[in-house]
XYZ file of N, CA, C and O in Angstrom:
688
model
N -4.501 -52.807 -56.066
C -4.312 -52.821 -57.497
C -3.017 -52.064 -57.761
O -2.863 -50.934 -57.288
N -2.113 -52.695 -58.492
C -0.868 -51.995 -58.805
C -0.388 -52.380 -60.196
O -0.723 -53.439 -60.715
N 0.397 -51.480 -60.773
C 0.956 -51.764 -62.085
C 2.194 -52.634 -61.923
O 2.801 -52.694 -60.864
N 2.542 -53.313 -62.987
C 3.766 -54.109 -63.009
C 4.818 -53.254 -63.701
O 4.601 -52.762 -64.798
N 5.944 -53.061 -63.065
C 6.992 -52.228 -63.645
C 6.808 -50.771 -63.301
O 6.044 -50.401 -62.407
N 7.495 -49.920 -64.056
C 7.510 -48.486 -63.781
C 6.346 -47.728 -64.390
O 6.030 -46.632 -63.951
N 5.720 -48.269 -65.419
C 4.631 -47.564 -66.098
C 3.313 -47.771 -65.373
O 2.934 -48.909 -65.082
N 2.591 -46.670 -65.106
C 1.287 -46.827 -64.448
C 0.260 -47.435 -65.402
O 0.377 -47.313 -66.614
N -0.716 -48.100 -64.843
C -1.847 -48.559 -65.642
C -2.960 -47.525 -65.514
O -3.060 -46.823 -64.504
N -3.780 -47.422 -66.540
C -4.895 -46.467 -66.550
C -6.203 -47.247 -66.553
O -6.427 -48.091 -67.417
N -7.055 -46.918 -65.608
C -8.405 -47.460 -65.553
C -9.358 -46.298 -65.769
O -9.302 -45.298 -65.047
N -10.232 -46.408 -66.772
C -11.107 -45.299 -67.133
C -12.567 -45.662 -66.969
O -12.988 -46.761 -67.342
N -13.320 -44.709 -66.443
C -14.770 -44.871 -66.357
C -15.334 -44.549 -67.728
O -14.940 -43.564 -68.361
N -16.245 -45.373 -68.211
C -16.823 -45.179 -69.530
C -17.722 -43.964 -69.602
O -18.316 -43.545 -68.610
N -17.811 -43.380 -70.777
C -18.674 -42.225 -71.001
C -20.114 -42.569 -70.636
O -20.628 -43.612 -71.018
N -20.724 -41.700 -69.876
C -22.107 -41.905 -69.475
C -22.301 -42.875 -68.319
O -23.425 -43.123 -67.900
N -21.229 -43.455 -67.801
C -21.327 -44.369 -66.661
C -21.536 -43.549 -65.396
O -20.686 -42.748 -65.019
N -22.668 -43.709 -64.745
C -23.016 -42.906 -63.577
C -22.652 -43.556 -62.249
O -22.941 -43.008 -61.201
N -22.021 -44.700 -62.270
C -21.656 -45.379 -61.026
C -20.237 -45.013 -60.613
O -19.431 -44.558 -61.415
N -19.938 -45.240 -59.338
C -18.560 -45.099 -58.877
C -17.721 -46.190 -59.529
O -18.184 -47.317 -59.710
N -16.484 -45.875 -59.869
C -15.581 -46.877 -60.411
C -15.277 -47.916 -59.338
O -15.243 -49.112 -59.620
N -15.054 -47.431 -58.116
C -14.833 -48.325 -56.978
C -15.705 -47.878 -55.822
O -15.809 -46.694 -55.529
N -16.309 -48.840 -55.151
C -17.062 -48.592 -53.936
C -16.521 -49.535 -52.874
O -16.620 -50.756 -53.018
N -15.914 -48.968 -51.844
C -15.273 -49.757 -50.801
C -16.105 -49.616 -49.530
O -16.173 -48.537 -48.942
N -16.751 -50.695 -49.115
C -17.578 -50.680 -47.909
C -17.162 -51.838 -47.008
O -17.304 -52.998 -47.381
N -16.613 -51.507 -45.860
C -16.230 -52.537 -44.898
C -14.970 -53.306 -45.248
O -14.556 -54.198 -44.540
N -14.325 -52.989 -46.338
C -13.087 -53.660 -46.751
C -12.010 -52.635 -47.008
O -12.103 -51.488 -46.572
N -10.994 -53.042 -47.748
C -9.926 -52.091 -48.061
C -9.442 -52.273 -49.496
O -9.521 -53.365 -50.054
N -8.961 -51.170 -50.056
C -8.418 -51.170 -51.400
C -7.250 -50.194 -51.435
O -7.373 -49.057 -50.981
N -6.118 -50.654 -51.967
C -4.951 -49.803 -52.162
C -4.633 -49.765 -53.645
O -4.606 -50.810 -54.293
N -4.422 -48.566 -54.175
C -4.002 -48.425 -55.570
C -2.591 -47.849 -55.575
O -2.305 -46.869 -54.900
N -1.712 -48.515 -56.334
C -0.309 -48.118 -56.433
C 0.055 -47.947 -57.892
O -0.157 -48.855 -58.690
N 0.596 -46.767 -58.228
C 1.048 -46.499 -59.583
C -0.059 -46.791 -60.605
O 0.159 -47.417 -61.631
N -1.265 -46.325 -60.269
C -2.455 -46.524 -61.101
C -3.100 -45.168 -61.340
O -3.153 -44.336 -60.432
N -3.588 -44.939 -62.550
C -4.335 -43.731 -62.865
C -5.808 -44.109 -62.960
O -6.183 -44.953 -63.779
N -6.625 -43.506 -62.121
C -8.078 -43.671 -62.185
C -8.610 -42.457 -62.932
O -8.535 -41.327 -62.446
N -9.118 -42.683 -64.133
C -9.523 -41.608 -65.029
C -11.042 -41.565 -65.121
O -11.668 -42.525 -65.587
N -11.634 -40.436 -64.695
C -13.085 -40.277 -64.733
C -13.636 -40.253 -66.141
O -14.762 -40.679 -66.374
N -12.858 -39.746 -67.074
C -13.204 -39.813 -68.485
C -14.392 -39.008 -68.950
O -14.556 -38.817 -70.146
N -15.235 -38.528 -68.070
C -16.430 -37.798 -68.471
C -16.194 -36.302 -68.364
O -15.319 -35.838 -67.651
N -17.037 -35.548 -69.076
C -16.962 -34.099 -68.957
C -18.300 -33.479 -69.313
O -19.122 -34.083 -69.986
N -18.483 -32.270 -68.852
C -19.649 -31.471 -69.211
C -20.971 -32.183 -69.071
O -21.331 -32.652 -68.007
N -21.708 -32.265 -70.159
C -23.052 -32.842 -70.140
C -23.042 -34.317 -69.781
O -24.063 -34.871 -69.390
N -21.902 -34.976 -69.912
C -21.813 -36.392 -69.574
C -21.377 -36.623 -68.132
O -20.952 -37.712 -67.781
N -21.456 -35.604 -67.298
C -20.998 -35.728 -65.918
C -21.697 -36.875 -65.202
O -22.900 -37.086 -65.340
N -20.918 -37.602 -64.435
C -21.446 -38.725 -63.668
C -22.251 -38.204 -62.479
O -22.101 -37.069 -62.048
N -23.076 -39.046 -61.952
C -23.843 -38.692 -60.763
C -23.133 -39.144 -59.491
O -23.488 -38.747 -58.402
N -22.130 -39.988 -59.634
C -21.416 -40.555 -58.483
C -19.932 -40.209 -58.556
O -19.380 -40.021 -59.632
N -19.269 -40.176 -57.398
C -17.818 -39.935 -57.401
C -17.070 -41.113 -58.013
O -17.601 -42.217 -58.120
N -15.826 -40.875 -58.377
C -15.003 -41.942 -58.939
C -14.799 -43.059 -57.919
O -14.865 -44.233 -58.243
N -14.567 -42.667 -56.652
C -14.368 -43.652 -55.576
C -15.253 -43.274 -54.395
O -15.219 -42.137 -53.917
N -16.044 -44.231 -53.917
C -16.859 -44.064 -52.718
C -16.340 -45.009 -51.645
O -16.141 -46.196 -51.905
N -16.122 -44.462 -50.454
C -15.646 -45.259 -49.320
C -16.673 -45.094 -48.201
O -16.961 -43.971 -47.779
N -17.249 -46.202 -47.724
C -18.322 -46.139 -46.737
C -18.251 -47.315 -45.775
O -17.501 -48.275 -45.997
N -19.040 -47.240 -44.733
C -19.243 -48.357 -43.790
C -17.937 -48.952 -43.273
O -17.763 -50.164 -43.240
N -17.008 -48.087 -42.879
C -15.755 -48.583 -42.324
C -14.736 -49.005 -43.357
O -13.715 -49.609 -43.029
N -14.953 -48.680 -44.621
C -14.005 -49.035 -45.673
C -12.744 -48.197 -45.607
O -12.716 -47.109 -45.035
N -11.679 -48.713 -46.227
C -10.385 -48.028 -46.268
C -9.891 -48.002 -47.704
O -9.875 -49.030 -48.382
N -9.472 -46.821 -48.152
C -8.936 -46.642 -49.496
C -7.614 -45.904 -49.379
O -7.520 -44.888 -48.699
N -6.556 -46.443 -50.038
C -5.225 -45.846 -49.965
C -4.714 -45.562 -51.367
O -4.704 -46.448 -52.222
N -4.274 -44.323 -51.590
C -3.590 -43.921 -52.814
C -2.101 -43.888 -52.496
O -1.683 -43.169 -51.594
N -1.277 -44.679 -53.219
C 0.153 -44.686 -52.931
C 0.969 -44.888 -54.200
O 0.433 -45.217 -55.258
N 2.264 -44.696 -54.070
C 3.221 -44.965 -55.145
C 2.823 -44.334 -56.479
O 2.786 -44.987 -57.515
N 2.522 -43.034 -56.444
C 2.223 -42.312 -57.676
C 0.822 -42.476 -58.214
O 0.570 -42.160 -59.374
N -0.122 -42.930 -57.416
C -1.502 -43.074 -57.875
C -2.093 -41.703 -58.222
O -1.765 -40.689 -57.610
N -2.970 -41.694 -59.227
C -3.577 -40.458 -59.708
C -5.080 -40.665 -59.854
O -5.532 -41.706 -60.346
N -5.849 -39.665 -59.432
C -7.276 -39.580 -59.758
C -7.413 -38.337 -60.618
O -6.983 -37.245 -60.219
N -8.004 -38.502 -61.821
C -8.082 -37.357 -62.723
C -9.355 -37.375 -63.565
O -10.005 -38.398 -63.721
N -9.670 -36.188 -64.078
C -10.724 -36.018 -65.085
C -12.091 -36.533 -64.660
O -12.848 -37.029 -65.486
N -12.400 -36.399 -63.399
C -13.713 -36.828 -62.948
C -14.593 -35.599 -62.762
O -14.231 -34.655 -62.059
N -15.731 -35.616 -63.422
C -16.690 -34.526 -63.327
C -17.987 -35.122 -62.795
O -18.460 -36.138 -63.307
N -18.529 -34.511 -61.751
C -19.756 -35.063 -61.179
C -20.717 -33.960 -60.783
O -20.308 -32.855 -60.420
N -21.966 -34.296 -60.849
C -23.012 -33.400 -60.395
C -23.448 -33.866 -59.016
O -23.783 -35.037 -58.836
N -23.409 -32.952 -58.046
C -23.803 -33.225 -56.659
C -22.775 -34.107 -55.956
O -22.093 -34.914 -56.569
N -22.671 -33.951 -54.688
C -21.756 -34.668 -53.806
C -20.301 -34.519 -54.223
O -19.780 -33.426 -54.135
N -19.624 -35.522 -54.689
C -18.182 -35.432 -54.925
C -17.823 -35.996 -56.289
O -18.418 -36.961 -56.742
N -16.810 -35.409 -56.922
C -16.392 -35.925 -58.218
C -15.282 -36.956 -58.095
O -15.263 -37.934 -58.828
N -14.338 -36.771 -57.173
C -13.207 -37.695 -57.058
C -13.421 -38.708 -55.941
O -13.493 -39.912 -56.196
N -13.525 -38.241 -54.707
C -13.636 -39.132 -53.537
C -14.794 -38.727 -52.646
O -14.967 -37.551 -52.330
N -15.560 -39.721 -52.213
C -16.617 -39.488 -51.222
C -16.366 -40.446 -50.071
O -16.407 -41.666 -50.254
N -16.056 -39.892 -48.904
C -15.754 -40.678 -47.708
C -16.925 -40.489 -46.757
O -17.174 -39.378 -46.282
N -17.649 -41.563 -46.466
C -18.898 -41.436 -45.729
C -19.057 -42.555 -44.710
O -18.817 -43.717 -45.020
N -19.457 -42.193 -43.521
C -19.840 -43.189 -42.538
C -18.759 -43.530 -41.529
O -17.573 -43.303 -41.735
N -19.208 -44.080 -40.423
C -18.339 -44.406 -39.291
C -17.171 -45.294 -39.696
O -17.341 -46.284 -40.393
N -15.970 -44.893 -39.288
C -14.779 -45.705 -39.493
C -14.213 -45.711 -40.899
O -13.220 -46.375 -41.161
N -14.788 -44.967 -41.814
C -14.294 -44.934 -43.194
C -13.069 -44.037 -43.284
O -12.994 -43.007 -42.615
N -12.103 -44.425 -44.146
C -10.895 -43.605 -44.263
C -10.308 -43.656 -45.656
O -10.393 -44.662 -46.353
N -9.686 -42.533 -46.049
C -8.901 -42.426 -47.268
C -7.569 -41.814 -46.883
O -7.512 -40.823 -46.166
N -6.485 -42.434 -47.370
C -5.143 -41.901 -47.144
C -4.489 -41.651 -48.490
O -4.467 -42.532 -49.346
N -3.950 -40.442 -48.643
C -3.287 -40.035 -49.884
C -1.802 -39.876 -49.591
O -1.414 -39.096 -48.732
N -0.974 -40.637 -50.314
C 0.459 -40.635 -50.106
C 1.162 -39.440 -50.720
O 0.587 -38.691 -51.507
N 2.439 -39.264 -50.383
C 3.213 -38.087 -50.780
C 3.353 -37.866 -52.281
O 3.494 -36.733 -52.713
N 3.345 -38.883 -53.078
C 3.572 -38.699 -54.510
C 2.314 -38.937 -55.339
O 2.388 -39.251 -56.519
N 1.168 -38.743 -54.724
C -0.113 -38.972 -55.405
C -0.752 -37.646 -55.808
O -0.441 -36.599 -55.248
N -1.661 -37.722 -56.783
C -2.258 -36.503 -57.322
C -3.750 -36.702 -57.562
O -4.172 -37.745 -58.078
N -4.535 -35.694 -57.225
C -5.923 -35.566 -57.679
C -5.921 -34.321 -58.549
O -5.572 -33.232 -58.084
N -6.263 -34.492 -59.840
C -6.151 -33.356 -60.754
C -7.292 -33.320 -61.766
O -7.877 -34.340 -62.115
N -7.570 -32.102 -62.191
C -8.535 -31.861 -63.268
C -9.895 -32.485 -62.994
O -10.530 -33.051 -63.889
N -10.345 -32.397 -61.763
C -11.679 -32.879 -61.392
C -12.581 -31.672 -61.153
O -12.123 -30.610 -60.731
N -13.851 -31.859 -61.404
C -14.797 -30.753 -61.252
C -16.100 -31.266 -60.665
O -16.575 -32.338 -61.031
N -16.645 -30.471 -59.755
C -17.954 -30.786 -59.178
C -18.852 -29.571 -59.323
O -18.425 -28.441 -59.112
N -20.076 -29.823 -59.689
C -21.054 -28.748 -59.783
C -22.379 -29.269 -59.259
O -22.635 -30.470 -59.265
N -23.179 -28.359 -58.770
C -24.375 -28.808 -58.092
C -25.474 -27.767 -58.125
O -25.210 -26.586 -57.926
N -26.676 -28.237 -58.319
C -27.839 -27.366 -58.208
C -28.268 -27.250 -56.751
O -29.050 -26.390 -56.390
N -27.737 -28.130 -55.895
C -28.141 -28.144 -54.489
C -27.024 -27.708 -53.550
O -27.119 -27.867 -52.359
N -25.934 -27.182 -54.093
C -24.808 -26.658 -53.313
C -24.047 -27.723 -52.531
O -23.491 -27.440 -51.486
N -24.008 -28.954 -52.986
C -23.252 -30.004 -52.319
C -22.045 -30.471 -53.132
O -21.484 -31.509 -52.871
N -21.627 -29.728 -54.132
C -20.539 -30.157 -54.995
C -19.177 -30.039 -54.329
O -18.869 -29.038 -53.699
N -18.353 -31.064 -54.464
C -16.989 -31.067 -53.939
C -16.158 -32.028 -54.775
O -16.692 -32.904 -55.438
N -14.852 -31.876 -54.733
C -13.964 -32.834 -55.377
C -13.715 -33.983 -54.407
O -13.839 -35.147 -54.753
N -13.380 -33.645 -53.157
C -13.267 -34.633 -52.079
C -14.274 -34.229 -51.012
O -14.252 -33.100 -50.515
N -15.169 -35.126 -50.659
C -16.171 -34.836 -49.638
C -16.059 -35.873 -48.535
O -16.056 -37.081 -48.797
N -15.965 -35.392 -47.290
C -15.902 -36.250 -46.113
C -17.130 -35.916 -45.281
O -17.297 -34.765 -44.850
N -18.007 -36.891 -45.049
C -19.276 -36.588 -44.393
C -19.746 -37.739 -43.523
O -19.496 -38.899 -43.831
N -20.448 -37.380 -42.448
C -21.002 -38.402 -41.573
C -21.911 -37.767 -40.537
O -21.829 -36.576 -40.271
N -22.722 -38.584 -39.934
C -23.485 -38.144 -38.764
C -22.933 -38.815 -37.507
O -23.515 -38.725 -36.446
N -21.783 -39.470 -37.636
C -21.118 -40.156 -36.521
C -20.578 -39.131 -35.530
O -19.794 -38.263 -35.895
N -20.993 -39.221 -34.262
C -20.542 -38.255 -33.261
C -19.399 -38.779 -32.391
O -18.783 -38.011 -31.669
N -19.101 -40.055 -32.478
C -17.978 -40.622 -31.731
C -16.690 -40.289 -32.470
O -16.440 -40.771 -33.576
N -15.840 -39.456 -31.870
C -14.632 -38.967 -32.540
C -13.741 -40.096 -33.050
O -13.119 -39.981 -34.104
N -13.674 -41.192 -32.345
C -12.817 -42.309 -32.753
C -13.311 -42.989 -34.024
O -12.548 -43.685 -34.688
N -14.577 -42.796 -34.381
C -15.158 -43.467 -35.550
C -15.522 -42.526 -36.694
O -16.117 -42.952 -37.674
N -15.164 -41.255 -36.566
C -15.508 -40.312 -37.627
C -14.736 -40.636 -38.900
O -13.576 -41.034 -38.846
N -15.369 -40.477 -40.062
C -14.641 -40.716 -41.313
C -13.510 -39.700 -41.444
O -13.624 -38.565 -40.958
N -12.423 -40.113 -42.128
C -11.240 -39.259 -42.207
C -10.603 -39.320 -43.591
O -10.561 -40.380 -44.215
N -10.135 -38.162 -44.033
C -9.320 -38.050 -45.231
C -7.952 -37.564 -44.765
O -7.823 -36.465 -44.230
N -6.932 -38.405 -44.940
C -5.569 -38.084 -44.525
C -4.756 -37.767 -45.769
O -4.619 -38.610 -46.658
N -4.217 -36.564 -45.804
C -3.381 -36.143 -46.932
C -1.954 -36.003 -46.404
O -1.583 -34.997 -45.816
N -1.158 -37.067 -46.616
C 0.226 -37.087 -46.150
C 1.181 -36.425 -47.135
O 2.387 -36.444 -46.944
N 0.667 -35.895 -48.184
C 1.463 -35.260 -49.225
C 0.708 -35.312 -50.525
O -0.502 -35.492 -50.544
N 1.432 -35.171 -51.607
C 0.796 -35.169 -52.914
C 0.137 -33.830 -53.175
O 0.400 -32.836 -52.503
N -0.762 -33.820 -54.168
C -1.394 -32.550 -54.504
C -2.808 -32.747 -55.030
O -3.147 -33.783 -55.597
N -3.598 -31.719 -54.806
C -4.919 -31.587 -55.415
C -4.825 -30.308 -56.228
O -4.643 -29.216 -55.676
N -4.887 -30.451 -57.548
C -4.592 -29.311 -58.411
C -5.457 -29.314 -59.669
O -5.873 -30.371 -60.147
N -5.723 -28.121 -60.172
C -6.486 -27.990 -61.409
C -7.933 -28.405 -61.280
O -8.585 -28.708 -62.269
N -8.459 -28.427 -60.067
C -9.843 -28.860 -59.809
C -10.740 -27.638 -59.620
O -10.267 -26.537 -59.346
N -12.044 -27.847 -59.722
C -12.973 -26.728 -59.583
C -14.293 -27.170 -58.992
O -14.745 -28.287 -59.210
N -14.890 -26.261 -58.249
C -16.259 -26.392 -57.750
C -16.974 -25.097 -58.094
O -16.342 -24.039 -58.171
N -18.261 -25.166 -58.263
C -19.004 -23.981 -58.651
C -18.918 -22.852 -57.628
O -18.839 -21.699 -57.983
N -18.938 -23.175 -56.347
C -19.079 -22.130 -55.342
C -17.839 -21.845 -54.510
O -17.765 -20.816 -53.868
N -16.857 -22.734 -54.456
C -15.715 -22.537 -53.566
C -14.537 -23.333 -54.099
O -14.658 -24.514 -54.379
N -13.380 -22.707 -54.204
C -12.213 -23.395 -54.751
C -11.240 -23.856 -53.678
O -10.185 -24.360 -53.984
N -11.583 -23.697 -52.422
C -10.669 -24.057 -51.347
C -11.191 -25.183 -50.492
O -11.864 -26.097 -50.961
N -10.884 -25.096 -49.219
C -11.327 -26.077 -48.238
C -12.508 -25.480 -47.492
O -12.444 -24.343 -47.024
N -13.577 -26.241 -47.376
C -14.757 -25.794 -46.660
C -15.031 -26.758 -45.515
O -15.071 -27.969 -45.709
N -15.195 -26.202 -44.325
C -15.446 -27.027 -43.147
C -16.814 -26.687 -42.598
O -17.052 -25.576 -42.120
N -17.737 -27.651 -42.673
C -19.068 -27.562 -42.085
C -19.784 -26.262 -42.393
O -20.366 -25.640 -41.531
N -19.743 -25.864 -43.606
C -20.479 -24.672 -43.992
C -20.282 -24.415 -45.465
O -19.248 -24.698 -46.043
N -21.277 -23.897 -46.101
C -21.172 -23.607 -47.513
C -21.461 -24.813 -48.388
O -21.805 -24.668 -49.534
N -21.299 -25.995 -47.868
C -21.640 -27.246 -48.545
C -20.879 -27.514 -49.829
O -21.292 -28.323 -50.630
N -19.795 -26.800 -50.055
C -19.028 -27.033 -51.266
C -17.576 -26.630 -51.045
O -17.270 -25.864 -50.150
N -16.685 -27.170 -51.830
C -15.266 -26.835 -51.756
C -14.480 -27.919 -52.456
O -14.977 -29.029 -52.643
N -13.260 -27.599 -52.848
C -12.434 -28.641 -53.447
C -12.314 -29.791 -52.454
O -12.472 -30.950 -52.797
N -12.059 -29.464 -51.178
C -12.171 -30.444 -50.093
C -13.259 -29.929 -49.170
O -13.161 -28.822 -48.632
N -14.324 -30.692 -49.014
C -15.435 -30.305 -48.147
C -15.522 -31.293 -46.993
O -15.665 -32.493 -47.199
N -15.400 -30.762 -45.777
C -15.435 -31.577 -44.564
C -16.696 -31.210 -43.794
O -16.807 -30.110 -43.245
N -17.630 -32.127 -43.778
C -18.906 -31.906 -43.105
C -18.754 -32.189 -41.611
O -17.758 -32.748 -41.162
N -19.760 -31.817 -40.852
C -19.762 -32.054 -39.404
C -19.463 -33.520 -39.094
O -19.833 -34.415 -39.850
N -18.787 -33.752 -38.000
C -18.456 -35.102 -37.523
C -17.562 -35.858 -38.495
O -17.697 -37.060 -38.686
N -16.664 -35.140 -39.138
C -15.720 -35.722 -40.082
C -14.359 -35.068 -39.874
O -14.260 -34.002 -39.288
N -13.287 -35.707 -40.409
C -11.933 -35.224 -40.162
C -11.154 -35.117 -41.471
O -11.213 -36.013 -42.314
N -10.396 -34.032 -41.604
C -9.427 -33.853 -42.681
C -8.089 -33.597 -42.001
O -7.919 -32.590 -41.312
N -7.136 -34.500 -42.185
C -5.815 -34.403 -41.562
C -4.786 -34.205 -42.667
O -4.410 -35.156 -43.351
N -4.325 -32.961 -42.827
C -3.355 -32.636 -43.878
C -1.999 -32.404 -43.226
O -1.777 -31.405 -42.561
N -1.097 -33.364 -43.426
C 0.238 -33.253 -42.837
C 1.293 -32.886 -43.871
O 2.465 -32.740 -43.534
N 0.895 -32.763 -45.111
C 1.829 -32.387 -46.180
C 1.088 -32.258 -47.484
O -0.121 -32.468 -47.561
N 1.815 -31.877 -48.497
C 1.226 -31.748 -49.816
C 0.714 -30.345 -50.071
O 0.982 -29.414 -49.312
N -0.044 -30.191 -51.147
C -0.513 -28.884 -51.548
C -1.885 -28.975 -52.214
O -2.158 -29.940 -52.937
N -2.693 -27.968 -51.966
C -3.976 -27.805 -52.647
C -3.839 -26.464 -53.370
O -3.932 -25.398 -52.746
N -3.545 -26.536 -54.684
C -3.189 -25.323 -55.415
C -3.833 -25.274 -56.796
O -4.242 -26.292 -57.344
N -3.898 -24.070 -57.331
C -4.382 -23.840 -58.695
C -5.761 -24.414 -58.940
O -6.040 -24.992 -59.979
N -6.615 -24.257 -57.968
C -7.994 -24.742 -58.072
C -8.930 -23.577 -58.253
O -8.630 -22.462 -58.007
């Protein structure tokens, strides 16, 4: 999905919509110069992340793509990467901003990478080649959490990979 010309297009999740805006399972989706807007806040928090990638799916943020304003209860507010072979790649000029996760069960994250896959070649992966994750919040941890604590702006569960080769995770 890409915008025509220099102006990005905005796709917004409706108020009270509890489903993921996109669910990529076994296929691929690339967004270029597109703003994915969660649109919900506070009491209207969604139960699902804005984008779910599972079952070997691939999701790519490129050319100025933005994920913003997604608030979710439990699991992830912006991206949930789950299952063998699933991947998300975030390009250098992309942004995840103003997202919030909160949880009564301590599983809240903005980006969550999780799996029970033990084969290293098939573990789900979040690749951050640049860009930024900024202005986001979780109830229990504002940084990166790896296999413990069950929460973080980026939460990487056992048998999962976070590959950060550039960019910044700041002001969270």
